[in-house]
Amino acid sequence: MIQAIIFDVGGVLLRTEDRAPRQQWEAKLGLPPGGAEALVFNSAMGQQAQRGAITEPELWQWIGAHLDLSVLETAAFRRGFWSGDKLDTGLVALIRQLKTRYQTAIISNYASNLRDELTNQFQIADAFDEIIISCEEKVMKPDPEIFHRALGRLGRQPREAVFIDDFQHNVAAAEAVGLAAIHFQPGLDLAHALQQLGISSG
């Protein structure tokens, strides 16, 4: 029986609903389509930030130097990069309902700013029993170790948990560990998908 529900953040709780600011910066900086995300998330330094080898400010310092930007230009790029992201308040409300009956948690590949954002900017950290962030753990999804750590802190066996992520390879990794998993996509009725697993928020 499912006792714990584990969520990803980027692409699930927090989604880029407006890509125009990133596209505008890509055009301004002469980057190819998707080039901004490639720098922030997929570059060697972006991966180091998510693994906790460098901080989020150090990542942006590197991005600024890499693109030959001033400190002010780098700060403007950073603001623009994140400005299209929106918190799914409906999903947060569902999670708060679920938390009355189940354990809730986060597993996220993210740099050093996430815990502060969840606590202070979005004020939703209290909706989760455990928050597992790759930069703090020094390990990223889809490494099975990050799932085992989350399960250990929740005191659960894999069969007692479900994991929700927008990347299929992370979903597959969770399933390989033994968790149930849901591939989150825009338009998904998550409450219904959870009901299919016997999980009710009511």
XYZ file of C-alpha atoms in Angstrom:
202
model
C 0.000 0.000 0.000
C 1.288 3.462 -0.910
C 2.184 5.533 2.156
C 4.501 8.188 0.661
C 4.168 10.438 -2.392
C 7.377 11.958 -3.747
C 7.434 14.886 -6.174
C 9.965 16.428 -8.518
C 10.091 20.242 -8.539
C 11.195 21.565 -11.953
C 8.679 20.596 -14.617
C 6.156 19.409 -12.020
C 5.643 21.813 -9.108
C 7.433 24.683 -10.811
C 7.035 24.875 -14.588
C 8.270 27.208 -17.313
C 4.913 28.438 -18.606
C 6.322 31.409 -20.542
C 9.429 30.674 -22.599
C 9.523 34.115 -24.237
C 12.009 35.651 -21.740
C 14.512 32.825 -22.321
C 14.024 33.071 -26.074
C 14.562 36.841 -25.961
C 17.807 36.392 -24.051
C 18.951 33.686 -26.456
C 18.389 36.061 -29.369
C 20.175 38.886 -27.554
C 23.164 36.716 -26.653
C 23.390 34.883 -29.971
C 22.559 31.530 -28.408
C 20.761 28.781 -30.350
C 17.211 27.800 -29.362
C 17.446 26.026 -26.022
C 20.943 27.403 -25.482
C 20.073 29.189 -22.245
C 18.718 26.030 -20.643
C 21.685 24.069 -21.957
C 24.053 26.447 -20.149
C 22.132 26.521 -16.868
C 21.175 22.854 -16.631
C 23.243 20.704 -18.962
C 26.675 22.338 -19.147
C 29.476 20.811 -17.094
C 29.151 23.688 -14.620
C 25.370 23.374 -14.516
C 25.756 19.718 -13.621
C 28.351 20.611 -10.970
C 25.890 23.064 -9.420
C 23.218 20.373 -9.243
C 25.736 18.001 -7.648
C 26.732 20.609 -5.085
C 30.316 21.022 -6.300
C 29.638 24.745 -6.826
C 26.915 27.073 -5.545
C 24.155 28.611 -7.616
C 25.805 32.089 -7.462
C 29.073 30.530 -8.647
C 27.236 28.953 -11.571
C 25.864 32.310 -12.657
C 29.257 33.934 -12.186
C 30.638 31.340 -14.604
C 27.768 31.896 -17.063
C 28.434 35.632 -17.023
C 32.140 35.122 -17.672
C 31.422 32.519 -20.364
C 29.139 34.975 -22.196
C 31.327 38.022 -21.462
C 28.560 39.760 -19.510
C 28.904 42.416 -16.840
C 27.701 41.705 -13.315
C 24.527 43.706 -13.980
C 23.903 41.954 -17.306
C 24.388 38.567 -15.663
C 21.901 39.461 -12.927
C 19.383 40.593 -15.555
C 19.883 37.358 -17.509
C 19.330 35.316 -14.346
C 16.101 37.185 -13.553
C 14.902 36.803 -17.125
C 15.772 33.122 -17.227
C 13.537 32.300 -14.263
C 10.813 34.891 -14.893
C 8.616 32.557 -16.948
C 8.456 29.914 -14.214
C 5.174 29.545 -12.365
C 4.280 27.590 -9.245
C 1.346 25.210 -9.740
C -0.785 26.393 -6.833
C -3.473 23.821 -7.618
C -0.920 21.046 -7.262
C 0.326 22.555 -3.996
C -3.246 22.506 -2.694
C -3.532 18.832 -3.679
C -0.254 18.043 -1.898
C -1.473 19.747 1.276
C -4.610 17.592 1.131
C -2.540 14.461 0.559
C -0.257 15.318 3.486
C -3.122 14.805 5.924
C -3.156 11.100 4.984
C 0.250 10.331 3.461
C 3.882 11.307 3.794
C 4.967 13.790 1.134
C 8.473 14.497 -0.118
C 10.572 16.098 -2.838
C 13.444 14.640 -4.838
C 14.893 17.320 -7.105
C 17.986 17.844 -9.211
C 18.610 21.457 -8.278
C 21.301 23.931 -7.299
C 21.852 25.511 -3.894
C 18.973 28.014 -4.061
C 16.052 25.549 -3.973
C 15.521 25.071 -0.237
C 15.457 28.841 0.322
C 13.001 29.294 -2.560
C 10.660 26.610 -1.239
C 10.831 28.038 2.289
C 10.842 31.794 1.734
C 9.846 32.658 -1.835
C 7.075 30.117 -2.398
C 6.446 29.246 1.283
C 5.585 25.611 0.566
C 8.390 23.736 2.359
C 5.963 22.883 5.155
C 3.882 20.837 2.681
C 6.622 18.181 2.630
C 7.924 15.786 5.256
C 11.292 15.461 3.502
C 13.066 17.578 0.875
C 15.886 15.774 -0.920
C 17.965 18.050 -3.169
C 20.762 16.784 -5.393
C 23.179 19.603 -4.524
C 22.926 18.709 -0.827
C 23.139 14.957 -1.412
C 25.963 15.194 -4.006
C 24.020 12.734 -6.141
C 21.491 13.295 -8.922
C 18.555 11.463 -10.397
C 18.492 8.980 -12.072
C 21.102 7.507 -9.692
C 19.191 4.963 -7.555
C 21.043 6.176 -4.455
C 18.968 9.358 -4.242
C 15.758 7.307 -4.172
C 17.153 5.015 -1.479
C 18.084 8.028 0.658
C 14.592 9.474 0.352
C 13.010 6.152 1.271
C 15.357 5.800 4.245
C 14.414 9.201 5.632
C 10.735 8.482 5.148
C 11.121 5.054 6.747
C 9.487 3.375 3.759
C 10.079 0.408 1.491
C 10.074 1.077 -2.276
C 6.670 -0.586 -2.705
C 5.209 1.937 -0.236
C 6.072 5.012 -2.329
C 5.162 6.644 -5.623
C 7.411 9.112 -7.469
C 6.221 11.811 -9.890
C 8.633 13.342 -12.440
C 8.463 14.980 -15.865
C 11.459 13.061 -17.294
C 10.829 9.494 -18.407
C 14.369 8.372 -17.526
C 13.823 9.454 -13.908
C 10.469 7.658 -13.849
C 12.175 4.505 -15.143
C 14.929 4.842 -12.522
C 12.373 5.053 -9.717
C 10.541 2.016 -11.071
C 13.828 0.097 -11.237
C 14.289 0.753 -7.499
C 10.790 -0.607 -6.892
C 8.692 2.530 -6.512
C 5.475 3.139 -8.377
C 5.970 6.116 -10.686
C 3.947 8.602 -12.714
C 5.284 10.426 -15.767
C 4.030 13.992 -15.294
C 3.065 15.840 -18.461
C 1.123 19.069 -19.088
C -2.588 18.428 -18.787
C -2.209 15.304 -16.666
C -4.994 14.847 -14.115
C -2.653 13.912 -11.298
C -5.408 13.368 -8.739
C -6.947 10.789 -11.083
C -3.569 9.163 -11.772
C -3.024 8.828 -8.024
C -6.510 7.391 -7.567
C -5.558 4.677 -10.055
C -2.906 3.667 -7.499
C -5.413 3.675 -4.655
C -4.399 7.115 -3.360
C -7.208 9.476 -2.377
C -6.827 13.109 -1.336
C -10.350 13.289 0.064
